mmCIF file of C-alpha atoms in Angstrom:
data_model
loop_
_atom_site.group_PDB
_atom_site.id
_atom_site.type_symbol
_atom_site.label_atom_id
_atom_site.label_comp_id
_atom_site.label_asym_id
_atom_site.label_seq_id
_atom_site.Cartn_x
_atom_site.Cartn_y
_atom_site.Cartn_z
ATOM 1 C CA MET R 1383 -17.402 -14.610 -58.496
ATOM 2 C CA LYS R 1384 -20.574 -15.158 -56.054
ATOM 3 C CA LYS R 1385 -19.750 -18.890 -55.686
ATOM 4 C CA PHE R 1386 -16.116 -17.994 -54.855
ATOM 5 C CA ILE R 1387 -16.769 -15.736 -52.015
ATOM 6 C CA VAL R 1388 -19.448 -18.357 -50.461
ATOM 7 C CA PHE R 1389 -16.779 -20.910 -50.997
ATOM 8 C CA VAL R 1390 -14.405 -18.721 -49.249
ATOM 9 C CA LEU R 1391 -16.855 -17.888 -46.363
ATOM 10 C CA ILE R 1392 -17.859 -21.208 -45.794
ATOM 11 C CA LEU R 1393 -14.337 -22.461 -45.740
ATOM 12 C CA VAL R 1394 -13.264 -19.788 -43.266
ATOM 13 C CA VAL R 1395 -16.166 -20.829 -41.215
ATOM 14 C CA ALA R 1396 -15.693 -24.725 -41.329
ATOM 15 C CA VAL R 1397 -11.844 -23.699 -39.718
ATOM 16 C CA SER R 1398 -12.423 -21.479 -37.421
ATOM 17 C CA LEU R 1399 -15.260 -23.749 -36.162
ATOM 18 C CA GLY R 1400 -12.710 -27.011 -36.370
ATOM 19 C CA VAL R 1401 -9.454 -24.714 -34.569
ATOM 20 C CA THR R 1402 -12.140 -23.723 -31.416
ATOM 21 C CA THR R 1403 -13.401 -26.558 -31.072
ATOM 22 C CA TYR R 1404 -10.048 -28.091 -30.943
ATOM 23 C CA TYR R 1405 -8.713 -25.694 -28.648
ATOM 24 C CA PHE R 1406 -11.749 -26.511 -26.426
ATOM 25 C CA ILE R 1407 -11.066 -30.082 -26.098
ATOM 26 C CA ARG R 1408 -7.368 -30.820 -25.974
ATOM 27 C CA ASP R 1409 -5.931 -31.906 -22.992
ATOM 28 C CA ASN R 1410 -2.323 -30.829 -22.714
ATOM 29 C CA GLU R 1411 -2.980 -30.387 -18.792
ATOM 30 C CA GLU R 1412 0.943 -31.864 -16.848
ATOM 31 C CA LEU R 1413 1.608 -32.356 -13.280
ATOM 32 C CA VAL R 1414 4.842 -31.368 -12.957
ATOM 33 C CA VAL R 1415 7.151 -32.046 -9.061
ATOM 34 C CA ASN R 1416 10.043 -30.566 -8.750
ATOM 35 C CA SER R 1417 11.140 -32.935 -5.836
ATOM 36 C CA GLU R 1418 13.080 -36.107 -5.009
ATOM 37 C CA SER R 1419 10.703 -39.622 -5.189
ATOM 38 C CA SER R 1420 12.651 -40.076 -1.774
ATOM 39 C CA ILE R 1421 13.095 -37.690 0.842
ATOM 40 C CA TYR R 1422 14.040 -37.887 5.068
ATOM 41 C CA LEU R 1423 13.303 -36.361 7.618
ATOM 42 C CA ASN R 1424 13.254 -36.168 11.506
ATOM 43 C CA LYS R 1425 10.329 -35.268 13.642
ATOM 44 C CA GLY R 1426 9.264 -32.189 13.539
ATOM 45 C CA ASP R 1427 10.458 -31.200 10.839
ATOM 46 C CA THR R 1428 8.303 -29.610 7.893
ATOM 47 C CA LEU R 1429 8.503 -30.455 3.922
ATOM 48 C CA GLU R 1430 6.913 -28.167 0.801
ATOM 49 C CA ILE R 1431 6.074 -30.015 -1.957
ATOM 50 C CA ASP R 1432 6.857 -27.824 -5.523
ATOM 51 C CA ALA R 1433 3.735 -29.363 -7.650
ATOM 52 C CA GLU R 1434 2.365 -27.054 -10.133
ATOM 53 C CA LEU R 1435 -0.217 -28.277 -12.873
ATOM 54 C CA LYS R 1436 0.930 -26.749 -16.170
ATOM 55 C CA ASN R 1437 -2.132 -25.774 -18.785
ATOM 56 C CA ALA R 1438 -4.405 -26.427 -16.112
ATOM 57 C CA LYS R 1439 -8.520 -26.124 -17.474
ATOM 58 C CA ILE R 1440 -10.960 -24.542 -15.011
ATOM 59 C CA GLY R 1441 -11.361 -26.476 -11.939
ATOM 60 C CA ASN R 1442 -8.879 -29.090 -11.925
ATOM 61 C CA ASP R 1443 -6.363 -28.573 -9.396
ATOM 62 C CA VAL R 1444 -3.562 -29.988 -7.406
ATOM 63 C CA VAL R 1445 -3.925 -32.455 -5.010
ATOM 64 C CA LEU R 1446 -1.620 -33.701 -2.254
ATOM 65 C CA THR R 1447 -2.487 -36.749 -0.113
ATOM 66 C CA SER R 1448 -0.440 -38.320 2.816
ATOM 67 C CA LEU R 1449 -0.819 -41.803 2.987
ATOM 68 C CA ASN R 1450 0.450 -42.615 6.596
ATOM 69 C CA THR R 1451 -1.227 -39.358 8.466
ATOM 70 C CA SER R 1452 0.022 -40.725 11.634
ATOM 71 C CA VAL R 1453 4.010 -40.093 10.516
ATOM 72 C CA LEU R 1454 3.230 -37.434 8.408
ATOM 73 C CA GLU R 1455 0.471 -34.904 8.651
ATOM 74 C CA TRP R 1456 -0.998 -32.455 6.006
ATOM 75 C CA ASN R 1457 -0.947 -28.926 7.355
ATOM 76 C CA PRO R 1458 -3.488 -26.549 5.053
ATOM 77 C CA ALA R 1459 -2.603 -23.480 6.847
ATOM 78 C CA LEU R 1460 1.048 -23.705 5.986
ATOM 79 C CA ASN R 1461 0.481 -25.824 2.612
ATOM 80 C CA MET R 1462 3.149 -28.184 4.209
ATOM 81 C CA PHE R 1463 3.651 -31.505 5.694
ATOM 82 C CA ASP R 1464 4.975 -31.694 9.593
ATOM 83 C CA ALA R 1465 6.908 -34.983 10.464
ATOM 84 C CA ILE R 1466 4.780 -36.252 13.524
ATOM 85 C CA GLU R 1467 6.514 -39.343 14.906
ATOM 86 C CA GLY R 1468 9.322 -42.137 13.135
ATOM 87 C CA GLY R 1469 8.278 -44.286 10.256
ATOM 88 C CA ALA R 1470 7.585 -44.753 6.310
ATOM 89 C CA ALA R 1471 4.627 -42.703 4.628
ATOM 90 C CA VAL R 1472 4.120 -42.251 0.948
ATOM 91 C CA ILE R 1473 2.568 -38.805 -0.399
ATOM 92 C CA GLU R 1474 0.647 -38.437 -2.840
ATOM 93 C CA ILE R 1475 0.123 -35.963 -5.772
ATOM 94 C CA SER R 1476 -2.802 -35.944 -7.987
ATOM 95 C CA THR R 1477 -5.219 -34.174 -9.774
ATOM 96 C CA LYS R 1478 -9.129 -34.004 -9.730
ATOM 97 C CA ASN R 1479 -8.556 -35.312 -13.496
ATOM 98 C CA SER R 1480 -8.556 -38.793 -13.754
ATOM 99 C CA LYS R 1481 -6.570 -38.814 -16.906
ATOM 100 C CA ILE R 1482 -3.378 -37.735 -15.447
ATOM 101 C CA ASN R 1483 -1.484 -40.413 -13.647
ATOM 102 C CA PRO R 1484 -0.735 -39.606 -9.789
ATOM 103 C CA ILE R 1485 3.062 -39.116 -8.016
ATOM 104 C CA TYR R 1486 4.311 -40.704 -4.954
ATOM 105 C CA ILE R 1487 7.198 -39.687 -3.054
ATOM 106 C CA GLU R 1488 8.275 -41.964 -0.373
ATOM 107 C CA VAL R 1489 8.831 -40.312 3.207
ATOM 108 C CA THR R 1490 10.990 -41.699 5.962
ATOM 109 C CA VAL R 1491 10.543 -39.374 9.258
ATOM 110 C CA GLY R 1492 13.411 -40.188 11.943
ATOM 111 C CA ASN R 1493 12.845 -39.416 15.654
#
């Protein structure tokens, strides 16, 4: 009977350790962007991007970047992009986790 209790105790500890390890190691973060892949703006307009990181781990965040700041500039105070000049720009939506591929949105600004 003692051997059976010891066996059950070892089994419970091993399964608990395995589940805990899986929970901390799993990588199920997902970058979700609710926006069109191509957007048209007029000069002076603002653009808010709806991007969210599901199942985010501590320290990971969404990073929004304009790849052409002379046309489209990030305004951190308003959490929006400002259309500065006419032209084409690309918004890169990425995370601090390099395993998640970035998402790109093409923006055309008219004057």
